[in-house]
Coordinates of C-alpha atoms and ligand atoms in Angstrom, one line a residue:
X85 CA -32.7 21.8 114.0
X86 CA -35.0 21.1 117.6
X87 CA -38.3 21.8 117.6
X88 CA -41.3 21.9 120.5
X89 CA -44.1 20.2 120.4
X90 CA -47.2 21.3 122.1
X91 CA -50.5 19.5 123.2
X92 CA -52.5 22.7 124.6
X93 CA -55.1 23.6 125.9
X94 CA -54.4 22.3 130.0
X95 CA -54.7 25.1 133.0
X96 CA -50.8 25.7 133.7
X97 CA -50.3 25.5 138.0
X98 CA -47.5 25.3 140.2
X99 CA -44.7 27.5 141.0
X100 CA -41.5 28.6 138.9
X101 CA -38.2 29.8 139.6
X102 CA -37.5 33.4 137.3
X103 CA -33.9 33.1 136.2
X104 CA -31.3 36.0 136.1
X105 CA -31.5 38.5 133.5
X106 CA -30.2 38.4 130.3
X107 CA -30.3 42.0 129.2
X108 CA -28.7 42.7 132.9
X109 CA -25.9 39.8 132.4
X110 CA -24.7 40.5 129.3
X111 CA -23.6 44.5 129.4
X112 CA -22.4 43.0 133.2
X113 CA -20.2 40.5 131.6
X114 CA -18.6 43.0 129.2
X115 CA -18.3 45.4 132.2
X116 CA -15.8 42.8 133.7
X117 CA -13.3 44.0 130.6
X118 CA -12.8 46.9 132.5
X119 CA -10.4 45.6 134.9
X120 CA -7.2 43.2 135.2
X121 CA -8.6 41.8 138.2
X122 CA -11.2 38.7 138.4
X123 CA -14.5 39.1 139.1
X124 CA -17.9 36.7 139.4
X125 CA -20.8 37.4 138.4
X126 CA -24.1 35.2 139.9
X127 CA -27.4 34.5 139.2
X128 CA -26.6 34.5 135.4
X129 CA -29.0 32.2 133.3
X130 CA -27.5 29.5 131.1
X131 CA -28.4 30.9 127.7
X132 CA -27.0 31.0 123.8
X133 CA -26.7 34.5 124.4
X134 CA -23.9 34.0 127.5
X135 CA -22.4 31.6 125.5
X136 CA -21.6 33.8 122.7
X137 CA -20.5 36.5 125.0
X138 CA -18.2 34.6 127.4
X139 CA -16.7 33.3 124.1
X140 CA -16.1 36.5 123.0
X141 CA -14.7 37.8 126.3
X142 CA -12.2 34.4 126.0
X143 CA -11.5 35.6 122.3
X144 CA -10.8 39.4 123.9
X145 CA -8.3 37.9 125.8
X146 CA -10.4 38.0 129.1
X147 CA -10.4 34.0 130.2
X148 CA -13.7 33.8 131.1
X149 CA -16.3 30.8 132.3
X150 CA -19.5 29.7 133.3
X151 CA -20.2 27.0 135.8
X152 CA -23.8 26.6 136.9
X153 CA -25.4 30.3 137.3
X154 CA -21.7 31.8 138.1
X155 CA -19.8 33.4 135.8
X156 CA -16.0 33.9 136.6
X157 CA -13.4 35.9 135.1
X158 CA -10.1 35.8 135.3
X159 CA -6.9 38.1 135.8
X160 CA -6.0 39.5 132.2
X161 CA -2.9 41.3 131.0
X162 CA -3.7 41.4 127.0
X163 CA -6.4 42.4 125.2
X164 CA -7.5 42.5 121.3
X165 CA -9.2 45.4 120.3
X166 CA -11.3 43.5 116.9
X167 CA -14.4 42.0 117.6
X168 CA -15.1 40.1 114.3
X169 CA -18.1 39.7 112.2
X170 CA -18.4 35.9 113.2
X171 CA -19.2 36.9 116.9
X172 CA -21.1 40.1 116.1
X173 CA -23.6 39.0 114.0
X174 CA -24.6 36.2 116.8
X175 CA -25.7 38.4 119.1
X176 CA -26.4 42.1 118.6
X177 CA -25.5 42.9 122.3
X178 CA -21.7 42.2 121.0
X179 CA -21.8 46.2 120.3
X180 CA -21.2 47.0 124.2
X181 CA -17.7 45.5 123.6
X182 CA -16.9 49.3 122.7
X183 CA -17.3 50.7 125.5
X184 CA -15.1 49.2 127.3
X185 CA -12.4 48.2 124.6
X186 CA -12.4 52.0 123.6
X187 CA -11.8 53.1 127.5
X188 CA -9.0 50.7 127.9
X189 CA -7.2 50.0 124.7
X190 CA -8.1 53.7 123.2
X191 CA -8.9 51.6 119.6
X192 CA -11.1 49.3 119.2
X193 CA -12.6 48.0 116.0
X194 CA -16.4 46.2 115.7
X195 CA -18.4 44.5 113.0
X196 CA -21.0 46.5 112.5
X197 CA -24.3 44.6 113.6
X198 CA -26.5 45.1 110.9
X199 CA -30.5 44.7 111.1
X200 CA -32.3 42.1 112.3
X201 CA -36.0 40.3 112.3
X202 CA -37.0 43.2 114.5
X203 CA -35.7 46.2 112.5
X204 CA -33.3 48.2 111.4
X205 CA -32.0 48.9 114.7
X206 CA -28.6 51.4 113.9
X207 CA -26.1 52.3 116.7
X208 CA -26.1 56.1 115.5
X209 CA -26.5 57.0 119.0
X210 CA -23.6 54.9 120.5
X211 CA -21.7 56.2 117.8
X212 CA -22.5 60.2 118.2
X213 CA -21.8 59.5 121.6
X214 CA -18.4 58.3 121.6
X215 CA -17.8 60.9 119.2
X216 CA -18.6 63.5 121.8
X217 CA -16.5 61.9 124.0
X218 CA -13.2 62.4 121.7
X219 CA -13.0 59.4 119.7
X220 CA -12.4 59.6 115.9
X221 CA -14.6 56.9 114.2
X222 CA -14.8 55.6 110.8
X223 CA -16.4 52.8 108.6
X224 CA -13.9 50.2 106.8
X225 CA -14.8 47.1 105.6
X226 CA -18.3 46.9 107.4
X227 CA -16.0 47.5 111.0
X228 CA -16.5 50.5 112.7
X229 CA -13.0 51.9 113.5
X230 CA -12.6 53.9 116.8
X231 CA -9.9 55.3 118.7
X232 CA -8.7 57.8 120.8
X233 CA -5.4 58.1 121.3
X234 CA -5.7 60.7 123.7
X235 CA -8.1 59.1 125.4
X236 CA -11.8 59.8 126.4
X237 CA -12.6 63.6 127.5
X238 CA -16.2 63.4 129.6
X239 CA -19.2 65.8 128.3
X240 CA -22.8 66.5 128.0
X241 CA -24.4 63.8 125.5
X242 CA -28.1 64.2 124.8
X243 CA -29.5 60.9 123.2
X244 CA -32.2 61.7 120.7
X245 CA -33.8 58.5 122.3
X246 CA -33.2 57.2 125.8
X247 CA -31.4 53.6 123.6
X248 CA -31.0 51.1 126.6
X249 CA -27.3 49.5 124.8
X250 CA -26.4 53.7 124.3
X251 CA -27.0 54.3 127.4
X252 CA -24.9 51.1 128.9
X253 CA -22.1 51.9 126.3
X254 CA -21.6 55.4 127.5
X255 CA -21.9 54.1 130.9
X256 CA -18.9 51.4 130.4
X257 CA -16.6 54.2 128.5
X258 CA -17.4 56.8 130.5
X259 CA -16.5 55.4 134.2
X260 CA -12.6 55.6 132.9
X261 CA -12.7 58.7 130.7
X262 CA -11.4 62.2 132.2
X263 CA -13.7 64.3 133.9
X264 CA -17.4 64.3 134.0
X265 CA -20.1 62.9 131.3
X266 CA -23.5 63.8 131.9
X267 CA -26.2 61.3 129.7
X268 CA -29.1 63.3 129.4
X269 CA -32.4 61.6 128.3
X270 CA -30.5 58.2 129.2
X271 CA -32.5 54.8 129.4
X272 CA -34.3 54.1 132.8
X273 CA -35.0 50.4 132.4
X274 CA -33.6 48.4 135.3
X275 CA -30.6 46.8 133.8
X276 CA -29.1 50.3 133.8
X277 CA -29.4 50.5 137.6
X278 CA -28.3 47.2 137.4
X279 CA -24.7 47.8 135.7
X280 CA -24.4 51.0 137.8
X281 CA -24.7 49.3 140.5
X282 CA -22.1 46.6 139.6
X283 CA -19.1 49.8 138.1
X284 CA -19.8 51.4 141.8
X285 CA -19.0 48.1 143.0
X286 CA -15.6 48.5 141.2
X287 CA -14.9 51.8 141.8
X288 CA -16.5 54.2 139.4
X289 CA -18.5 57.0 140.4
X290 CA -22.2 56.3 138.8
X291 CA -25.1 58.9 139.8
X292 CA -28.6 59.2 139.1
X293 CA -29.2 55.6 137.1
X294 CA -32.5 54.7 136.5
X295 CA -33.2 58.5 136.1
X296 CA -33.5 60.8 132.9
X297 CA -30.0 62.0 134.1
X298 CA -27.0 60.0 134.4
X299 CA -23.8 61.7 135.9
X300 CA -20.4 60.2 135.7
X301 CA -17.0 61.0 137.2
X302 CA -14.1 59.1 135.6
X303 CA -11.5 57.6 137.5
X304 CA -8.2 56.1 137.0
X305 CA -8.7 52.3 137.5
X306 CA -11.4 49.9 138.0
X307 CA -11.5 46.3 140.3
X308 CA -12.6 42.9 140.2
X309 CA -16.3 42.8 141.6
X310 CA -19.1 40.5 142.8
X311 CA -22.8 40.6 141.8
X312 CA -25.5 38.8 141.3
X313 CA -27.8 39.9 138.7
X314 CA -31.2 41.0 138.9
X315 CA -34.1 38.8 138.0
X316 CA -35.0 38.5 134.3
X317 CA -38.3 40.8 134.3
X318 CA -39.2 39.6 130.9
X319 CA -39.0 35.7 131.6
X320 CA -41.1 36.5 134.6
X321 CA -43.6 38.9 132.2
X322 CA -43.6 35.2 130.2
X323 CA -44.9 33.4 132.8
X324 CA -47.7 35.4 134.4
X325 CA -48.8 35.6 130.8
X326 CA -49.2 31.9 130.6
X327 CA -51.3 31.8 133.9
X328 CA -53.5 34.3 132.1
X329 CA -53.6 32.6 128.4
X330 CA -53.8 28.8 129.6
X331 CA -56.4 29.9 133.0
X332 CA -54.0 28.5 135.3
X333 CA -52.6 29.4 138.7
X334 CA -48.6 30.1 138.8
X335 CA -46.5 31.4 141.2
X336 CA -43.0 33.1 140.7
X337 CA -40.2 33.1 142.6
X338 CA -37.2 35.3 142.7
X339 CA -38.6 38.3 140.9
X340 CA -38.9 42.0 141.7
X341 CA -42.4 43.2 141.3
X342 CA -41.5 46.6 141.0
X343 CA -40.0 45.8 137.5
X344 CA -43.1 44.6 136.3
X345 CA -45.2 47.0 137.3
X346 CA -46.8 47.9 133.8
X347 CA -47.6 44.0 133.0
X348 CA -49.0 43.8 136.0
X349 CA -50.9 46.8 136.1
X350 CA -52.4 45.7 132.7
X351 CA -53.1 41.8 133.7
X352 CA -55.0 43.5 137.2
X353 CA -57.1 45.4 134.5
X354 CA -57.7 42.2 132.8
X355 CA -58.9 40.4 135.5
X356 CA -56.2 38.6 136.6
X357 CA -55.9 38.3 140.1
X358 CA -52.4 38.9 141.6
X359 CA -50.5 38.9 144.8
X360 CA -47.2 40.6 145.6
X361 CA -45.3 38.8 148.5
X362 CA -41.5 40.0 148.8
X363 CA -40.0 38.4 146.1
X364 CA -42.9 36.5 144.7
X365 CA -45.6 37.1 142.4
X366 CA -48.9 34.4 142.7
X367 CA -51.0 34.8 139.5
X368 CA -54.7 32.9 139.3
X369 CA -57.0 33.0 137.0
X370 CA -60.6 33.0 138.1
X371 CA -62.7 34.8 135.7
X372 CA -62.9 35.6 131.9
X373 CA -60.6 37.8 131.1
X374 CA -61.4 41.4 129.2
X375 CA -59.5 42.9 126.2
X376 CA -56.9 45.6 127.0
X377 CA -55.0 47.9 124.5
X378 CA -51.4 48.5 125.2
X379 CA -49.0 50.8 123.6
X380 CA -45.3 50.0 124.0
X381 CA -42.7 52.4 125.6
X382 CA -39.3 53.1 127.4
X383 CA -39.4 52.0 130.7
X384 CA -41.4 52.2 133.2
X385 CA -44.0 51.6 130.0
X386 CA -44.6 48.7 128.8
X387 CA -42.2 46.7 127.7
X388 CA -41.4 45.9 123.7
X389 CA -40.3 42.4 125.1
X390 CA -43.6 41.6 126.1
X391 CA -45.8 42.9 123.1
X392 CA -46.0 39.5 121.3
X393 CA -46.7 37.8 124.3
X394 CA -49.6 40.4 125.5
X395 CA -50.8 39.9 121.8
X396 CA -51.3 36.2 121.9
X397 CA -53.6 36.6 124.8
X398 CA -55.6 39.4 123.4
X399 CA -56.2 37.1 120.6
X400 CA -57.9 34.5 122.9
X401 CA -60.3 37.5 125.1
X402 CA -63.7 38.1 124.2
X403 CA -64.0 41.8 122.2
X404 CA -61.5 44.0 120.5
X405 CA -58.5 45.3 121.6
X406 CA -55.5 47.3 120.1
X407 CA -51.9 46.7 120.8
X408 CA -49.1 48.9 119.4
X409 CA -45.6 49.2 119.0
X410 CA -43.4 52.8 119.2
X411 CA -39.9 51.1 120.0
X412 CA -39.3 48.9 117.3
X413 CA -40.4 49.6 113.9
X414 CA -41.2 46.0 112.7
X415 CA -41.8 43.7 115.2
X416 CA -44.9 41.8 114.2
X417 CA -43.6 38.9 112.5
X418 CA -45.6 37.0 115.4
X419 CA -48.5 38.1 114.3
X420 CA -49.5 36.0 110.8
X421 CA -47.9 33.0 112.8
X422 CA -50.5 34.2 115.2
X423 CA -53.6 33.6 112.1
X424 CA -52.4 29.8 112.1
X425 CA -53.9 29.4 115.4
X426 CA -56.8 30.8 114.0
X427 CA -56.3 34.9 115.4
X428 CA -58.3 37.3 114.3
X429 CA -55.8 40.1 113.7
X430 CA -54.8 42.9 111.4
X431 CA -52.2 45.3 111.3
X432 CA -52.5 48.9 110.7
X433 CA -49.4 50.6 111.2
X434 CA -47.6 50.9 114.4
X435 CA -50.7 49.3 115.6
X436 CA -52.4 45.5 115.6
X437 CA -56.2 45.9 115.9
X438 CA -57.3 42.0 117.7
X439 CA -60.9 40.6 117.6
X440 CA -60.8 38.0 120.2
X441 CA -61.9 34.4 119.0
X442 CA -63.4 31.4 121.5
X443 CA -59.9 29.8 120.5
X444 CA -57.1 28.3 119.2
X445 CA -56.2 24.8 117.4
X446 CA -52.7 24.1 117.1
X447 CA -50.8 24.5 114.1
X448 CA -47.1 24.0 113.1
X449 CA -45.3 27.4 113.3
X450 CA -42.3 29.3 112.7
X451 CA -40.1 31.0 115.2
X452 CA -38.9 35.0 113.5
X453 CA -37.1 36.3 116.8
X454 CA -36.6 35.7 120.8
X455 CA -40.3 37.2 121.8
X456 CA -42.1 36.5 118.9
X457 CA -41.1 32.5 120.1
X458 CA -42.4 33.5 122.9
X459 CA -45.8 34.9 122.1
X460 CA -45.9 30.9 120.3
X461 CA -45.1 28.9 122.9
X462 CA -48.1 30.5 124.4
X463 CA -50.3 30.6 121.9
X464 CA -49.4 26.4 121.9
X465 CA -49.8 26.3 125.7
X466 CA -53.6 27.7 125.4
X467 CA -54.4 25.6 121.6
X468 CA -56.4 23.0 121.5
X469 CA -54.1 20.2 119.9
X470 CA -50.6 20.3 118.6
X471 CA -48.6 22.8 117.9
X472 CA -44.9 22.2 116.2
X473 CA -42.5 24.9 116.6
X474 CA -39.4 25.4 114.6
X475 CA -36.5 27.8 114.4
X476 CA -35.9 27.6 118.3
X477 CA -32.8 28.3 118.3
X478 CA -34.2 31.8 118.9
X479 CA -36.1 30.8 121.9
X480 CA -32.4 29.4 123.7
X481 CA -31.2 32.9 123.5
X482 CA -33.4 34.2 126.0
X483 CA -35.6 31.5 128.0
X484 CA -33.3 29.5 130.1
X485 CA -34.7 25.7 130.6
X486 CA -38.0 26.6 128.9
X487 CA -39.6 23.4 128.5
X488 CA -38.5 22.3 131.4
X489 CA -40.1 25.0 133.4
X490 CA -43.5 24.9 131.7
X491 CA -43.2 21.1 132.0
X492 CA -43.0 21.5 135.7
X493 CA -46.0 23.6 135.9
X494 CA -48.4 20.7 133.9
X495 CA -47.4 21.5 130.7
X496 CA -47.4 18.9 127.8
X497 CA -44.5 20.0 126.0
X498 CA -41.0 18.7 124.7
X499 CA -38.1 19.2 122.7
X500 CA -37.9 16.8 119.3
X501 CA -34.3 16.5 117.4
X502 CA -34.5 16.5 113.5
X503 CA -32.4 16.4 110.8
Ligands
LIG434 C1 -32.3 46.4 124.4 O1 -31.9 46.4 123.1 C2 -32.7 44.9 124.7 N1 -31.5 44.1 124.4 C3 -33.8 44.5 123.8 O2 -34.2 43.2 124.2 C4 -35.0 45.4 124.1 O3 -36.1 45.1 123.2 C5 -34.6 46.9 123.9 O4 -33.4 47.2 124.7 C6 -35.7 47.9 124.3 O5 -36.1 47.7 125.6 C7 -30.5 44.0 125.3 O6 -30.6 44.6 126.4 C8 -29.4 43.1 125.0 P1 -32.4 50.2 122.2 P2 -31.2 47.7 122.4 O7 -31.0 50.7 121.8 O8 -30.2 48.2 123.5 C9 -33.4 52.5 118.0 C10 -34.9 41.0 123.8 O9 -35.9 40.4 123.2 N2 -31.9 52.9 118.1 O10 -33.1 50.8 123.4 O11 -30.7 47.3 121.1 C11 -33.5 51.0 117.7 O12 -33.4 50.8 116.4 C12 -34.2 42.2 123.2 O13 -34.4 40.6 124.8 C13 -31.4 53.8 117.1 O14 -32.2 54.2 116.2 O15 -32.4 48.6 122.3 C14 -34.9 50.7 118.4 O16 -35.9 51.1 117.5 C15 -34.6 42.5 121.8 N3 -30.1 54.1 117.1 C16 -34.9 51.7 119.6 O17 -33.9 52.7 119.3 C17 -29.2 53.5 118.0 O18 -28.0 53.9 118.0 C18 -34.6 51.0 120.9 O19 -33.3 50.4 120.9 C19 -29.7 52.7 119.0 C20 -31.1 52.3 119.0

C-alpha cells in the first residue's frame, strides 16, 4: 500500500489549478444512463472514485471511457438492471444507479451500501421516495429489489432531510416518470444545480434547483449531452486551508467563489486575507490567525467536507475554539490522529472543543476516510518534521494529483511504494 511522506513546516506559495468536481461528476456520469445516445462529459478529475463508476456504467452495459479530463459515453441498446455488491461497496455514490436504472428498465436491483467510517449513513429517504413515486421495493439477500412495472407516477415527496444523493436520485427518476414530482425540502448544494443543469441539457424539464423546491415534469425521452462540470468546491476549500495552516500565499484557479462562500467567510474572520478575481481565489497569509468555531450544515452552511480540514488549523491558532458536526454523526476519526501531532483536542458530543498549541511535530498517521486524509495531509504540511501517512487509498478517491499539486506549490512531499 503507498504512503506520503511529509517534511512540514515550509510556507506553501504559488498557484494551483482546482480540478472538476467529484460529487458533481459522479451523479453526472450516471445521468448519462438515461439515454441511448452518447454523451461527454468535461472537466472530470481523474479519481478512484470515476474509475469505479465508469466501470460500473461499462458493467451496466453503457460503454463508457475516460481520456484525460473527458469522459465519453457511448450509444447503448442493453442494459442490466443488478448493480452487485463488488461495485457498491467501493463507492457509496453507486446508489444513484437507481434512479436511473428504475426510470428506464422499471427493475432494478442494488447492493445495499451499508455504513461506512463516517456513519451509518441509510438510504431511507431514497427509498421512501421511490416508494412515493410507485415502485414496490423489497430487501433480499442484502439487494434492495425495486420495480415498477407500471412505471413511475410523479408526486409531492417531502424529505425529512434535504439528503444531497436523495435529492439527485429523485432528480434522475423523476425527469422520465409521468407527470409532475415536486421535492420539497430538497438539497441546495451546487452539484444539484449542477445535474439539473446537465438533464435540461438533455431534455428534461428541471425547475427551481438549488432551491428548497424542486419541480419536475416528466418527459418521454432523454438525449446525449455535453457538460463540463463544475469546479470541485471542496478541493479548492483544501487548498485555501493549506495557505492558512502552512502561512503561505496560494492562488486558485478555476473555482467559483460563490460556492465557497462559508469557508471563505470563516478564513476572512480568521485573518486570512483573500481576493476574489472572476474565477480565481488569491489567499495570503499575513498575520496570526485567530480561533473560529464552526458548526457544520446543508449548504450554503458550511460544509461537512471541510470540517476535518478547518479542525487541523484550529489546532495550530492561538486560543480555544469549538468545531461541530450536525450532518454526519461520527466523523471525527481525524481527530485522535490529530493528538499525534501533538493537538490539544477533545470531543464532547457533536462537538470538538480545540485549545490551540504553538505546533505540530510530525508523526506517522493513519488515513480513516476521504477528508479526514485530508485534514492529515495538512496537519503534515504545517509539522515540523516528518509525517508518514498510510491508508491513502482514501485520499485517490477524492484529491486528483495531490502530491503533485502541493509539490508544485513548495511542498516537500511524495508518494513511497511498500509491500
Ligand atoms: C454527499 O453524500 C457527498 N457525496 C458527501 O461527500 C457529503 O459529505 C454529503 O453529500 C453531505 O454534503 C457525494 O456527493 C458523492 P446525504 P450523501 O445523503 O449524498 C443522512 C466526500 O467526502 N441520510 O446528504 O451520501 C446521512 O446518513 C463525501 O466527498 C439518511 O439518514 O449525503 C447523513 O447523516 C463524503 N438517510 C446525512 O443524511 C438517507 O436516505 C447527509 O447525507 C440519506 C442520508
Amino acid at each position: 500500500m503507498d504512503k506520503i511522506i511529509i517534511k512540514g513546516a515550509k510556507p506553501l506559495r504559488g498557484t494551483v489549478k482546482i480540478s472538476g468536481s467529484k460529487n458533481s461528476g459522479l451523479p453526472i456520469l450516471f445521468a448519462a444512463l438515461l439515454t441511448d445516445e452518447p454523451s461527454i462529459i468535461e472537466n472530470v478529475p481523474r479519481l478512484a472514485d470515476i474509475n469505479t463508476t465508469v466501470s460500473f456504467m461499462n458493467f451496466i452495459g453503457k460503454k463508457t471511457v475516460q481520456k484525460g479530463s473527458k469522459v465519453f459515453t457511448y450509444q447503448s441498446k442493453h442494459y442490466g438492471h443488478v448493480a452487485p455488491y463488488d461495485l457498491v461497496r467501493k463507492m457509496r455514490a453507486s446508489v444513484l444507479i437507481m434512479g436511473p436504472l428504475i426510470a428506464r428498465l422499471k427493475r432494478v436491483d442494488v447492493s445495499l451500501p451499508g455504513g461506512c467510517a463516517i456513519g451509518a449513513r441509510p438510504v431511507d429517504i431514497h427509498l421512501d421516495a421511490f416508494k412515493k413515486l410507485g415502485a414496490q421495493i423489497s430487501v433480499e439477500g442484502g439487494y434492495v429489489k425495486m420495480t415498477a412495472p407500471g412505471g413511475l407516477k410523479g408526486t409531492d415527496i417531502n424529505f425529512r432531510f434535504a439528503s444531497v444523493g436523495a435529492t439527485e436520485n429523485v432528480m434522475l427518476a423523476a425527469v422520465l416518470a409521468k407527470g409532475t414530482t415536486k421535492i420539497i425540502n430538497a438539497a441546495k448544494e451546487p452539484e444539484i444545480e449542477d445535474l439539473a443543469d446537465v438533464l435540461n441539457k438533455m431534455g428534461a424539464d428541471v425547475k427551481g434547483a438549488g432551491t428548497k423546491l424542486i419541480v419536475i415534469k416528466g418527459v418521454e425521452k432523454l438525449k446525449g449531452f455535453k457538460h463540463s462540470v463544475i469546479p470541485d468546491r471542496i478541493e479548492a476549500a483544501t487548498y485555501l486551508l493549506a495557505s492558512a495552516i502552512t502561512k503561505g500565499e496560494i492562488t486558485l484557479q478555476n473555482v467559483c467563489p460563490p460556492h465557497l462562500r462559508a469557508v471563505i467567510d470563516k478564513l476572512k474572520k480568521s485573518g486570512l486575507s483573500i481576493g476574489e478575481r472572476g474565477n480565481e481565489i488569491a489567499a495570503k497569509w499575513t498575520k496570526e490567525l485567530k480561533p473560529i468555531n464552526i458548526s457544520t450544515a446543508v449548504y450554503p452552511g458550511f460544509p461537512t467536507d471541510v470540517q476535518a480540514q478547518w479542525t487541523a488549523l484550529m489546532c495550530l491558532l492561538k486560543g480555544k475554539s469549538k468545531v461541530c458536526e450536525n450532518v454526519f454523526e461520527n466523523r471525527f476519526l481525524h481527530i485522535a490522529e490529530l493528538q499525534r501531532f501533538g493537538a490539544n483536542t477533545a470531543i464532547d458530543g457533536k462537538c470538538v472543543n480545540i485549545d490551540g498549541v504553538k505546533e505540530f511535530s510530525g508523526a506517522p498517521v493513519m488515513v480513516s476516510d476521504l477528508r479526514a486524509g485530508a485534514a492529515l495531509v495538512l496537519a503534515g504540511l504545517a509539522a515540523k518534521g516528518k509525517t508518514v501517512i498510510s491508508r491513502i487509498y482514501h485520499l485517490d478517491r477524492g484529491y486528483e494529483m495531490l502530491e503533485k499539486k502541493f509539490k508544485k506549490l513548495g511542498a516537500d512531499i511524495r508518494r513511497v511504494k511498500s509491500a
